[in-house]
Coordinates of C-alpha atoms and ligand atoms in Angstrom, one line a residue:
X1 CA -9.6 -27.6 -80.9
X2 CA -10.1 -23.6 -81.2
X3 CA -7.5 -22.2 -82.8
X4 CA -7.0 -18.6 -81.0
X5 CA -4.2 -16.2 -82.2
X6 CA -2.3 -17.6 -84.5
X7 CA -2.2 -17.2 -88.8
X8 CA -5.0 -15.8 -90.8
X9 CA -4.8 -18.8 -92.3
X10 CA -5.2 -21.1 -89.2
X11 CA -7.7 -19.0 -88.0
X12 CA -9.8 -18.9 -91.7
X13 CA -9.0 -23.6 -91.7
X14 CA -10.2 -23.4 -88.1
X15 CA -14.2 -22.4 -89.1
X16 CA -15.2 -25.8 -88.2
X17 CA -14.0 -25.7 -84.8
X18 CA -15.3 -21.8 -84.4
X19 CA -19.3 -22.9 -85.3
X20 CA -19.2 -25.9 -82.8
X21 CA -17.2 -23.2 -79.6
X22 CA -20.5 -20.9 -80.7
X23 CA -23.0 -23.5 -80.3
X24 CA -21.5 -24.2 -76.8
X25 CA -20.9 -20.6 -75.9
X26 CA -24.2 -19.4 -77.3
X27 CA -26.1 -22.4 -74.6
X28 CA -24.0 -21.7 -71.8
X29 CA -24.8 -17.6 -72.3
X30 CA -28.8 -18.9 -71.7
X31 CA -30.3 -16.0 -73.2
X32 CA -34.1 -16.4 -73.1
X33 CA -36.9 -16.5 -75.8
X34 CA -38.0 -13.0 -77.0
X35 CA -41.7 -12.2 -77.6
X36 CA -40.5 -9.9 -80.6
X37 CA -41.9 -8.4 -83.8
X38 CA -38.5 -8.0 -85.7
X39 CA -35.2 -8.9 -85.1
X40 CA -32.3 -6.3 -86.0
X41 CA -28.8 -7.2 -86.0
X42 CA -26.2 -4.3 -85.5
X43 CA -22.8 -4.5 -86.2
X44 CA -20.4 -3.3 -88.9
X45 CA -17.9 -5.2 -90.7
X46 CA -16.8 -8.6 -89.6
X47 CA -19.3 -8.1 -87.0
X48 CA -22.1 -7.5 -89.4
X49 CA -21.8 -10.2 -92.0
X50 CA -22.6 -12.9 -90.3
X51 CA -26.3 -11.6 -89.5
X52 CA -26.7 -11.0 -93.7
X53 CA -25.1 -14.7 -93.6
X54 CA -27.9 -16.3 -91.3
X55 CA -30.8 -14.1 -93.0
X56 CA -29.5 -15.7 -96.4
X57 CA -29.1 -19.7 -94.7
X58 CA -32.7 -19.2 -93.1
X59 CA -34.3 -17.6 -96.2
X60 CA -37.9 -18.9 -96.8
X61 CA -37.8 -20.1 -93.1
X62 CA -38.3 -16.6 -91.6
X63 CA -41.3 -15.7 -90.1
X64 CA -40.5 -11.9 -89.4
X65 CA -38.9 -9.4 -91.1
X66 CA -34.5 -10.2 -89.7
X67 CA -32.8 -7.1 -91.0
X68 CA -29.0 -6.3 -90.5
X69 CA -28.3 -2.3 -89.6
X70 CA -24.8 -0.9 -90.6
X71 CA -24.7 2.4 -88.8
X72 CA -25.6 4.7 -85.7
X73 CA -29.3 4.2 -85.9
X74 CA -32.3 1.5 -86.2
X75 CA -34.4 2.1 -89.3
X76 CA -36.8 4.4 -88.2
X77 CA -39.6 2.3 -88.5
X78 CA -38.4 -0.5 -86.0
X79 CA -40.8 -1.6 -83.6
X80 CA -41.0 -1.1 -79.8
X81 CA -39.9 -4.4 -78.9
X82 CA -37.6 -5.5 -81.5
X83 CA -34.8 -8.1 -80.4
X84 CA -31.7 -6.6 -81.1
X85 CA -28.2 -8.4 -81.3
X86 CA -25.3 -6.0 -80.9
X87 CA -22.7 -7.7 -82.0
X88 CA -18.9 -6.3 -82.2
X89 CA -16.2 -8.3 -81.5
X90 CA -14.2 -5.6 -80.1
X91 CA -17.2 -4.3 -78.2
X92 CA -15.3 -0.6 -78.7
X93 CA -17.6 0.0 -82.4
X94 CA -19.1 3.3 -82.0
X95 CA -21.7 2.6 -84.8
X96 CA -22.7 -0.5 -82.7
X97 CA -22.7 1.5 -79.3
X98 CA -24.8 4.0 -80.5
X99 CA -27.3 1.2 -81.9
X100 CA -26.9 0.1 -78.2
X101 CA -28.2 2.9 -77.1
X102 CA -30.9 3.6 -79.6
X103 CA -32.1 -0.4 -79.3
X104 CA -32.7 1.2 -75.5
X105 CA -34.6 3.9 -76.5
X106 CA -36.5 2.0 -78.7
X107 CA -37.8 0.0 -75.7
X108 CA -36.0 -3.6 -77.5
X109 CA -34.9 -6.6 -76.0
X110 CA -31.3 -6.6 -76.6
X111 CA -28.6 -9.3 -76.7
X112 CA -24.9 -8.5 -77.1
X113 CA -21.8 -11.1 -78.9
X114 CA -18.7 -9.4 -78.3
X115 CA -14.8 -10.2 -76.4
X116 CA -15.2 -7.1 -73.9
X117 CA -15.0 -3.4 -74.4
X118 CA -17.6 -1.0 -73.6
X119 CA -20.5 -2.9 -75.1
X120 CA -19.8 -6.0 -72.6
X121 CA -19.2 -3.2 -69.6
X122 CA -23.2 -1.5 -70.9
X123 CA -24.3 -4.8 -71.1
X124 CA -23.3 -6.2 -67.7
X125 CA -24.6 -3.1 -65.9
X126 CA -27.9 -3.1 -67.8
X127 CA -28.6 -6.9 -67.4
X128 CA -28.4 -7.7 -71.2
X129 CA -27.4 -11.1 -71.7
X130 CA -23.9 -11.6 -73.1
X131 CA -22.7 -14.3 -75.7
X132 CA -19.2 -14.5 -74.8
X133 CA -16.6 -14.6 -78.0
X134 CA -12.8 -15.8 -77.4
X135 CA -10.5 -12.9 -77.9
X136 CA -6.8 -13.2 -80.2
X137 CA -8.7 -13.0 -83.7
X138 CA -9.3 -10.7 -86.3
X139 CA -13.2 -9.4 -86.1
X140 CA -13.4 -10.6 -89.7
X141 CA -12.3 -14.2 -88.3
X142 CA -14.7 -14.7 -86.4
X143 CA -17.2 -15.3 -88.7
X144 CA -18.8 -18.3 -87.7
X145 CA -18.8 -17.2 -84.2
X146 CA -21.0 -14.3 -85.9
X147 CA -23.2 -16.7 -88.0
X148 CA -24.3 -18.8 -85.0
X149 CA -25.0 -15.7 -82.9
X150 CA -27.0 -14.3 -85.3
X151 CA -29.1 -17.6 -86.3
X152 CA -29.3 -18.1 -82.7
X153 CA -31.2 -14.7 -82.7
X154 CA -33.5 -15.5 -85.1
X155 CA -34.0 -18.5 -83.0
X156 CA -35.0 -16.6 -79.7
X157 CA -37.0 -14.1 -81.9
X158 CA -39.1 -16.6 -82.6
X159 CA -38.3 -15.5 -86.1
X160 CA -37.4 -18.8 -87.4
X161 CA -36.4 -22.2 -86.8
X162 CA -33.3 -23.0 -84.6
X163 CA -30.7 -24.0 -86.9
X164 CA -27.7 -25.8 -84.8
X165 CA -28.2 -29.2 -86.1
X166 CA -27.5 -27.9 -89.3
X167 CA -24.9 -26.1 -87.9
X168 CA -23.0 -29.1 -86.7
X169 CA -23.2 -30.9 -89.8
X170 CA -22.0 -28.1 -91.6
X171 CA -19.3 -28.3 -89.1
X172 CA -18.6 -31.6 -89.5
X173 CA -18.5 -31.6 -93.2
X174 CA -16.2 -28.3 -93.3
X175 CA -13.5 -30.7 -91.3
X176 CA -13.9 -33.4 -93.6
X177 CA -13.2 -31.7 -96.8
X178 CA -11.1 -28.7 -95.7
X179 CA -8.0 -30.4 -98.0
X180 CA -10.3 -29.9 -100.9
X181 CA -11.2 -26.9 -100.2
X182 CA -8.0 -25.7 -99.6
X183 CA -6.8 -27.1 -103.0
X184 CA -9.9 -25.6 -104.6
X185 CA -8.9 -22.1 -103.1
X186 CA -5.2 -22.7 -104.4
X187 CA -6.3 -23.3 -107.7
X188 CA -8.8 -19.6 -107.8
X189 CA -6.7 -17.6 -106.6
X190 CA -3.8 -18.4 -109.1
X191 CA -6.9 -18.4 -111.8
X192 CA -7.4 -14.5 -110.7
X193 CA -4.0 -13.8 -110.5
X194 CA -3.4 -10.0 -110.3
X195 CA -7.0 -9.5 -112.0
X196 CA -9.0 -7.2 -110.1
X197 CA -12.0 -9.1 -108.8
X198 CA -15.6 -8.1 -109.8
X199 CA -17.9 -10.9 -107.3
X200 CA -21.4 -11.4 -108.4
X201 CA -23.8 -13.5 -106.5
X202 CA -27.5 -13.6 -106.0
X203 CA -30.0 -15.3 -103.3
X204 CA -27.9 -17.1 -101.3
X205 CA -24.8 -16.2 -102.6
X206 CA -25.5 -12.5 -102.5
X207 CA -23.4 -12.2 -99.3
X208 CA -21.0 -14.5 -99.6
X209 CA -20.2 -12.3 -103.2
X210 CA -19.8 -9.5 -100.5
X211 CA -17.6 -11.3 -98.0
X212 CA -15.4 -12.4 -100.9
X213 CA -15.2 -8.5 -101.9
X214 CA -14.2 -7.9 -98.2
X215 CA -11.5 -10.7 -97.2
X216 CA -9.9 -9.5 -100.5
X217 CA -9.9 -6.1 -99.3
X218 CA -8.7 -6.9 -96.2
X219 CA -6.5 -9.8 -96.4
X220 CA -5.0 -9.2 -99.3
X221 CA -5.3 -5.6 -99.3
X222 CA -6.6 -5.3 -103.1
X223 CA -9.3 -3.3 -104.4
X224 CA -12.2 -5.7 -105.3
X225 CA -15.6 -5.5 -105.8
X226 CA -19.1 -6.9 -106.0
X227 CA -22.6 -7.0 -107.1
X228 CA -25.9 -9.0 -107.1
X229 CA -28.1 -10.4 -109.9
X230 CA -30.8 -9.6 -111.0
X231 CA -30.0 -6.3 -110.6
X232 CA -26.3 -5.7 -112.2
X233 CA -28.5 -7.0 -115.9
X234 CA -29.9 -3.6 -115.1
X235 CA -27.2 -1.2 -115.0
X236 CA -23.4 -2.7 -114.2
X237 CA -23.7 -4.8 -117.0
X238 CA -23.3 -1.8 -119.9
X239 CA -20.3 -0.6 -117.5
X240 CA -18.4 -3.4 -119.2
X241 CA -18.7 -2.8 -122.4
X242 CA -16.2 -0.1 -121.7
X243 CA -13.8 -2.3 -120.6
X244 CA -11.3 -1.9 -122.9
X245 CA -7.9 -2.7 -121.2
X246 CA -9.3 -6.1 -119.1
X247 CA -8.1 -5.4 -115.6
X248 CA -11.1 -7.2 -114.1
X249 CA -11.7 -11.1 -113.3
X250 CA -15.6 -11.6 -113.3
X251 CA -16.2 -14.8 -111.0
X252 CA -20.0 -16.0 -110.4
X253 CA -20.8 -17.6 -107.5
X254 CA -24.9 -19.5 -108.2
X255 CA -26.7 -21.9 -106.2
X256 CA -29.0 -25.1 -106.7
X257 CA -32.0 -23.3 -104.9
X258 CA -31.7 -19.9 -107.2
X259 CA -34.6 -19.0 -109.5
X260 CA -34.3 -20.8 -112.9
X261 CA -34.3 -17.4 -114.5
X262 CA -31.5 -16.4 -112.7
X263 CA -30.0 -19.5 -113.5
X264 CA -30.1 -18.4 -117.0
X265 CA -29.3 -14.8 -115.9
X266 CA -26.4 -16.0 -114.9
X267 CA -25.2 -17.6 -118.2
X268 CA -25.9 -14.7 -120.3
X269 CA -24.3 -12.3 -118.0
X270 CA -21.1 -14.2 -118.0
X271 CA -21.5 -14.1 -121.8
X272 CA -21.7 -10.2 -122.0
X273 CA -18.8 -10.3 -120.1
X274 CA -16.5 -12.5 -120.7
X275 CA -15.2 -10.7 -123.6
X276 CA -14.3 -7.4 -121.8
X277 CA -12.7 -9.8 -118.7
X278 CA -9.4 -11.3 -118.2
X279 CA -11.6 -14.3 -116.6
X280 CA -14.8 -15.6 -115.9
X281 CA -14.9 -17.5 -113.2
X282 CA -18.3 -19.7 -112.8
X283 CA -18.7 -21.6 -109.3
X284 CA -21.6 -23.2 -107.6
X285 CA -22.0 -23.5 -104.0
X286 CA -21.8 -26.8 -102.8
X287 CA -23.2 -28.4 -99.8
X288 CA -26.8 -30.5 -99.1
X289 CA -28.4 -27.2 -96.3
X290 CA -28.2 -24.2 -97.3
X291 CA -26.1 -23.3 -94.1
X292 CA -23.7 -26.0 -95.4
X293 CA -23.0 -24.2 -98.8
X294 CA -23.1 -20.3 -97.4
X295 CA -20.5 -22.0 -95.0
X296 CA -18.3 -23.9 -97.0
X297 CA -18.5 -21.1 -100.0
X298 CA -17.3 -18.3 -97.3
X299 CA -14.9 -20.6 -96.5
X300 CA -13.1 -21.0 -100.0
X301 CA -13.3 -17.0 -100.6
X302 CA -11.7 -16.4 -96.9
X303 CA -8.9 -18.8 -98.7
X304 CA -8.7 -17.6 -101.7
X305 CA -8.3 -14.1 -100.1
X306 CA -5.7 -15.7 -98.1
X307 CA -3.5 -16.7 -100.8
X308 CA -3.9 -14.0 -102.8
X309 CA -2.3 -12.0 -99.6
X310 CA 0.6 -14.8 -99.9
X311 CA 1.2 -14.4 -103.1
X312 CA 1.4 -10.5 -102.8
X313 CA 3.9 -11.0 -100.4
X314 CA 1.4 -9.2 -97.7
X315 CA 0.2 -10.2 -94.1
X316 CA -3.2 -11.0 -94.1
X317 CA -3.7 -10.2 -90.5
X318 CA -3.3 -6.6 -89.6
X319 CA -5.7 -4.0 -91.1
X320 CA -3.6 -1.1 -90.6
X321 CA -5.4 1.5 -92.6
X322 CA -8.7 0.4 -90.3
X323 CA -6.9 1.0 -87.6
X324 CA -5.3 4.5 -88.6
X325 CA -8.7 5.5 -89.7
X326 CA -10.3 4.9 -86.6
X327 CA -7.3 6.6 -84.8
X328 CA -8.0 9.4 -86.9
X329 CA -11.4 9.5 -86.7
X330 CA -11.4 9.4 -82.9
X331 CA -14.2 8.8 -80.1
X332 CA -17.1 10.9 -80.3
X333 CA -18.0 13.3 -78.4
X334 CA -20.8 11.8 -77.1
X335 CA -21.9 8.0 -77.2
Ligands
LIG1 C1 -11.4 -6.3 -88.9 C2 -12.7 -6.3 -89.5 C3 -13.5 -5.0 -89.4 C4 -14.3 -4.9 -88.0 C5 -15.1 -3.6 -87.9 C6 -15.9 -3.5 -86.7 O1 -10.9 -7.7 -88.9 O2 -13.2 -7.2 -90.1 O3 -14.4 -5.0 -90.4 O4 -15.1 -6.0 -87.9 O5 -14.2 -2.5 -88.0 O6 -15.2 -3.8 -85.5 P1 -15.7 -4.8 -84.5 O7 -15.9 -6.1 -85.2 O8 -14.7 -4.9 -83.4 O9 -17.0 -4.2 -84.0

């Protein structure tokens, strides 16, 4: 079952059944192996996270440098080349188009995931295979779609190892505990309450910390934010100590693999803050792959932000201030 349209809530439960449609659309697309020195994934928001998702479940298993670009341009330094995924579920992203074009200048081997819009049009008339998404979500939804696509990348780099077994059984165990997770989400969101929430993660949580920050911004249309460890011990950690009036919930998302000092990073940091917090909040990832935990742990923040919309009394599902931006914004002149 794909669960198309719909709730953000049905589509957020429906993760399971979005990785295994990927794995099927992402064979039946037949892109082909790519000779390539580095892979780049473009894309911006929902259509970006995934790639830092897949970079983070691959980790150690990457043989080339995978790097995600948020903008108009490739790094300047990318290779002639370079496999490049433009991936926008709207295919109407002019940051992505213009790393469409670019990826062409460069001389890259380029693959697109998208619904339509002009990326699929580009793509059909220049020959670049297509991974075909299902239309009626939010971009944001379509996460998993976006995970697979981009491990599938790394895959067809021949940046790393093909990860769809993992995949599937990440699938499989997402089905089988989505009541707990569910009750787990209930339970966080009603811990933060109308905290603001300050995300910290690190290693493989780094960007799950991020997509938390996000589907709270968008879903429940709160101001939220986020940051990594180590580095936050190096500079956000005195910004607390100003924290007179606690408006913030600090919640810590670690993981088994994470450098034992980290580990104890982690400890201390919730220490110094705790005290100039409403909450602390200390989570690990759970989950036997890493794919499984970076998963299951986007999973329960998608939730969480879910419920905090609910109890807002707010619509996760339309992002009108994205849209009127972009309205406002306009096309550009030239693509
Ligand atoms: C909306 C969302 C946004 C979009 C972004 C790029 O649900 O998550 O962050 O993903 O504005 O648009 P697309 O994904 O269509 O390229």
């Amino acid at each position: 079952m794909t669960v198309i349209g719909g709730s953000m809530l049905d589509a957020v439960k429906a993760l399971p059944e979005h990785l295994r449609d990927a794995l099927w659309r992402i064979e039946s697309a037949r892109a082909s192996t790519m000779e390539a020195p580095a892979a780049f994934v473009c894309g911006m928001g929902g259509s970006a996270i995934g790639g830092d998702l897949a970079v983070a479940a691959l980790a150690d298993r990457l043989t080339k440098p995978m790097i995600v670009a948020r903008g108009y341009e490739l790094p300047s330094w990318a290779p002639a080349g370079s496999a490049v995924l433009c991936s926008s579920y709207s295919g109407n992203t002019e940051e992505t188009l213009a790393c469409y074009a670019a990826a062409e200048a460069l001389g890259a081997q380029r693959l697109v995931a998208t619904t339509g819009g002009e990326l699929a049009e580009a793509a059909r008339t220049d020959g670049v295979p297509v991974i075909g998404l299902p239309a009626g979500l939010q971009p944001r939804a379509a996460v998993g779609y976006m995970f697979c696509v981009a491990s599938e990348l790394a895959a067809l780099a021949l940046a790393g190892p093909r990860i769809n077994t993992e995949i599937d059984a990440a699938a499989s165990r997402l089905t089988e505990r989505r009541e707990r997770i569910e009750a787990k989400a209930t339970h966080l969101a009603e811990e933060i309450g109308d905290a603001v929430p300050v995300i910290y993660g690190g290693d493989l949580t780094a960007p799950v910390a991020y997509r938390w920050k996000t589907e709270i911004n968008e879903n429940a249309k709160l101001p939220a934010f986020w940051n990594f460890l180590p580095e936050a011990d190096h500079n956000e950690i005195e910004g607390w100590s100003g924290s007179t009036d606690p408006a913030f919930a600090a919640i810590f998302l670690e993981d088994r693999d994470q450098h034992p000092r980290e580990r104890k990073r982690f400890e201390l940091t919730a220490n110094v803050i705790e005290p100039h917090a409403r909450a602390v909040i200390r989570l690990e990832t759970d989950g036997e792959t890493r794919t499984e935990r970076v998963l299951e742990a986007v999973m329960l923040g998608d939730l969480i932000s879910v419920y905090l919309a609910q109890a807002q009394g707010v619509d996760p599902l339309p992002v009108e201030g994205i849209e009127a931006f972009k309205r406002e914004l306009g096309r550009p002149e030239r693509q």
